[in-house]
């Protein structure tokens, strides 16, 4: 019984880019600095980088930010490998991203494992998440940075 995950990193909400690298679990594309979405590579498809994890496992998601942006991080899980993740929805103070505090809707899909993870000043950060109790062959774990200073 295992979760087989093509781990990806989708950076920033909407069309903005970020300067962040997924360190662990291993990303599906082993790049030093990932800036383009989805999963660091435009048109990204599931490749050979596969990580096998146990259903219900508690794992540490580690990442490194190269250029500081105000915002927060989110980790989500897709069970079928379609990578049909929903972008965060801003519900308050959305017009001028340079004037926080912005407010975002809570996830109602059940796909988000960790949300509103504080973007610390430390270059390297981590967050612990618990994987769903499901067995799947094409799961995807997604890390995004929701930047408040970009549209």
CSV table of C-alpha atoms in Angstrom, one decimal:
chain,number,residue,atom,x,y,z
A,1,UNK,CA,0.0,0.0,0.0
A,2,UNK,CA,1.7,3.2,-1.2
A,3,UNK,CA,1.1,6.6,-2.5
A,4,UNK,CA,3.1,7.1,-5.6
A,5,UNK,CA,3.5,10.8,-6.0
A,6,UNK,CA,4.9,12.9,-8.8
A,7,UNK,CA,5.9,15.8,-6.6
A,8,UNK,CA,5.6,19.1,-8.2
A,9,UNK,CA,6.0,22.7,-7.3
A,10,UNK,CA,3.6,25.2,-8.7
A,11,UNK,CA,4.8,28.6,-7.7
A,12,UNK,CA,2.7,31.6,-7.0
A,13,UNK,CA,-1.0,32.2,-7.6
A,14,UNK,CA,-2.3,32.9,-11.0
A,15,UNK,CA,0.4,33.9,-13.6
A,16,UNK,CA,3.0,35.3,-11.2
A,17,UNK,CA,6.3,33.6,-10.9
A,18,UNK,CA,8.4,32.9,-7.8
A,19,UNK,CA,11.9,32.2,-6.8
A,20,UNK,CA,11.6,29.1,-4.7
A,21,UNK,CA,12.9,25.5,-4.9
A,22,UNK,CA,11.3,22.4,-3.5
A,23,UNK,CA,14.0,20.5,-1.6
A,24,UNK,CA,12.1,17.6,-0.1
A,25,UNK,CA,10.3,15.5,-1.2
A,26,UNK,CA,12.2,15.5,-4.5
A,27,UNK,CA,10.5,17.6,-7.2
A,28,UNK,CA,9.5,16.0,-10.4
A,29,UNK,CA,12.0,18.3,-12.2
A,30,UNK,CA,15.4,18.5,-10.5
A,31,UNK,CA,16.2,22.2,-11.2
A,32,UNK,CA,18.3,24.4,-9.0
A,33,UNK,CA,16.0,27.4,-9.2
A,34,UNK,CA,12.4,27.0,-10.3
A,35,UNK,CA,10.6,30.1,-11.6
A,36,UNK,CA,7.9,29.0,-14.1
A,37,UNK,CA,4.6,27.2,-13.4
A,38,UNK,CA,3.3,24.6,-13.4
A,39,UNK,CA,5.7,22.4,-11.4
A,40,UNK,CA,8.6,24.5,-12.4
A,41,UNK,CA,8.4,23.7,-16.1
A,42,UNK,CA,5.8,25.0,-18.6
A,43,UNK,CA,3.8,22.1,-20.0
A,44,UNK,CA,5.1,19.9,-17.3
A,45,UNK,CA,4.1,16.2,-17.5
A,46,UNK,CA,4.7,13.4,-15.1
A,47,UNK,CA,8.3,12.1,-15.6
A,48,UNK,CA,10.7,9.7,-14.0
A,49,UNK,CA,11.0,11.5,-10.7
A,50,UNK,CA,8.6,9.5,-8.5
A,51,UNK,CA,8.5,9.4,-4.7
A,52,UNK,CA,6.7,6.6,-3.0
A,53,UNK,CA,5.0,7.6,0.3
A,54,UNK,CA,2.7,5.7,2.6
A,55,UNK,CA,-1.0,6.7,2.9
A,56,UNK,CA,-1.5,8.8,6.0
A,57,UNK,CA,2.2,9.5,6.4
A,58,UNK,CA,3.3,12.7,8.1
A,59,UNK,CA,6.0,14.2,5.9
A,60,UNK,CA,8.2,17.3,6.0
A,61,UNK,CA,8.0,19.6,2.9
A,62,UNK,CA,11.2,21.6,2.7
A,63,UNK,CA,11.8,24.5,0.3
A,64,UNK,CA,14.2,27.4,-0.2
A,65,UNK,CA,13.2,30.9,-1.3
A,66,UNK,CA,15.8,32.7,-3.4
A,67,UNK,CA,14.1,36.1,-3.7
A,68,UNK,CA,12.0,37.4,-0.8
A,69,UNK,CA,8.3,38.2,-1.6
A,70,UNK,CA,5.6,39.1,1.0
A,71,UNK,CA,3.0,36.3,1.1
A,72,UNK,CA,2.4,32.8,2.3
A,73,UNK,CA,2.8,29.2,1.2
A,74,UNK,CA,0.3,26.4,0.6
A,75,UNK,CA,0.7,22.6,0.1
A,76,UNK,CA,-2.0,20.7,-1.7
A,77,UNK,CA,-2.6,17.1,-2.8
A,78,UNK,CA,-4.1,15.8,-6.0
A,79,UNK,CA,-5.2,12.1,-5.9
A,80,UNK,CA,-5.7,11.4,-9.6
A,81,UNK,CA,-2.6,13.1,-11.1
A,82,UNK,CA,-4.7,15.5,-13.2
A,83,UNK,CA,-3.0,18.4,-11.3
A,84,UNK,CA,-6.3,20.3,-11.4
A,85,UNK,CA,-5.4,22.4,-8.3
A,86,UNK,CA,-7.5,25.5,-7.7
A,87,UNK,CA,-5.7,28.8,-7.2
A,88,UNK,CA,-6.2,30.6,-3.9
A,89,UNK,CA,-9.2,33.0,-4.0
A,90,UNK,CA,-8.7,36.5,-2.6
A,91,UNK,CA,-11.8,37.7,-0.9
A,92,UNK,CA,-10.7,41.0,0.7
A,93,UNK,CA,-8.3,43.8,-0.1
A,94,UNK,CA,-7.6,42.2,-3.5
A,95,UNK,CA,-7.2,45.3,-5.7
A,96,UNK,CA,-3.9,46.5,-4.5
A,97,UNK,CA,-1.6,43.6,-3.6
A,98,UNK,CA,0.9,46.1,-2.1
A,99,UNK,CA,-1.5,47.0,0.7
A,100,UNK,CA,-2.0,44.0,2.8
A,101,UNK,CA,-3.7,42.6,4.7
A,102,UNK,CA,-5.2,40.5,1.9
A,103,UNK,CA,-7.7,37.9,2.9
A,104,UNK,CA,-8.1,34.5,1.2
A,105,UNK,CA,-11.0,32.0,1.3
A,106,UNK,CA,-10.5,28.8,3.2
A,107,UNK,CA,-10.1,25.7,1.1
A,108,UNK,CA,-13.3,23.8,0.6
A,109,UNK,CA,-12.0,21.1,-1.8
A,110,UNK,CA,-10.2,19.1,0.8
A,111,UNK,CA,-7.1,19.1,-1.4
A,112,UNK,CA,-5.1,21.6,0.7
A,113,UNK,CA,-2.9,20.0,3.4
A,114,UNK,CA,-1.4,23.2,4.8
A,115,UNK,CA,-2.4,26.8,4.0
A,116,UNK,CA,-1.3,30.2,5.2
A,117,UNK,CA,2.2,28.9,6.0
A,118,UNK,CA,4.1,32.0,7.1
A,119,UNK,CA,6.7,33.2,4.6
A,120,UNK,CA,9.6,33.5,7.1
A,121,UNK,CA,12.7,35.5,6.4
A,122,UNK,CA,14.8,32.4,6.6
A,123,UNK,CA,16.1,31.2,3.2
A,124,UNK,CA,15.1,27.6,3.9
A,125,UNK,CA,11.8,26.7,5.4
A,126,UNK,CA,9.6,23.6,6.0
A,127,UNK,CA,6.1,22.6,6.9
A,128,UNK,CA,4.8,19.2,8.1
A,129,UNK,CA,1.8,17.8,6.4
A,130,UNK,CA,-0.2,14.5,6.8
A,131,UNK,CA,-1.0,12.8,3.5
A,132,UNK,CA,-4.6,11.5,2.9
A,133,UNK,CA,-5.4,7.9,3.8
A,134,UNK,CA,-5.6,7.0,0.1
A,135,UNK,CA,-3.7,4.7,-2.2
A,136,UNK,CA,-3.0,6.1,-5.6
A,137,UNK,CA,-0.6,5.6,-8.5
A,138,UNK,CA,-0.6,9.2,-9.9
A,139,UNK,CA,-0.9,11.5,-6.9
A,140,UNK,CA,0.7,15.0,-7.0
A,141,UNK,CA,1.9,17.1,-4.1
A,142,UNK,CA,1.9,20.8,-4.9
A,143,UNK,CA,3.7,23.7,-3.2
A,144,UNK,CA,2.7,27.2,-4.2
A,145,UNK,CA,3.8,30.6,-3.0
A,146,UNK,CA,1.0,33.2,-2.8
A,147,UNK,CA,2.7,36.5,-3.3
A,148,UNK,CA,1.0,39.6,-2.1
A,149,UNK,CA,3.1,42.0,-4.2
A,150,UNK,CA,2.5,40.5,-7.6
A,151,UNK,CA,-0.7,40.2,-9.7
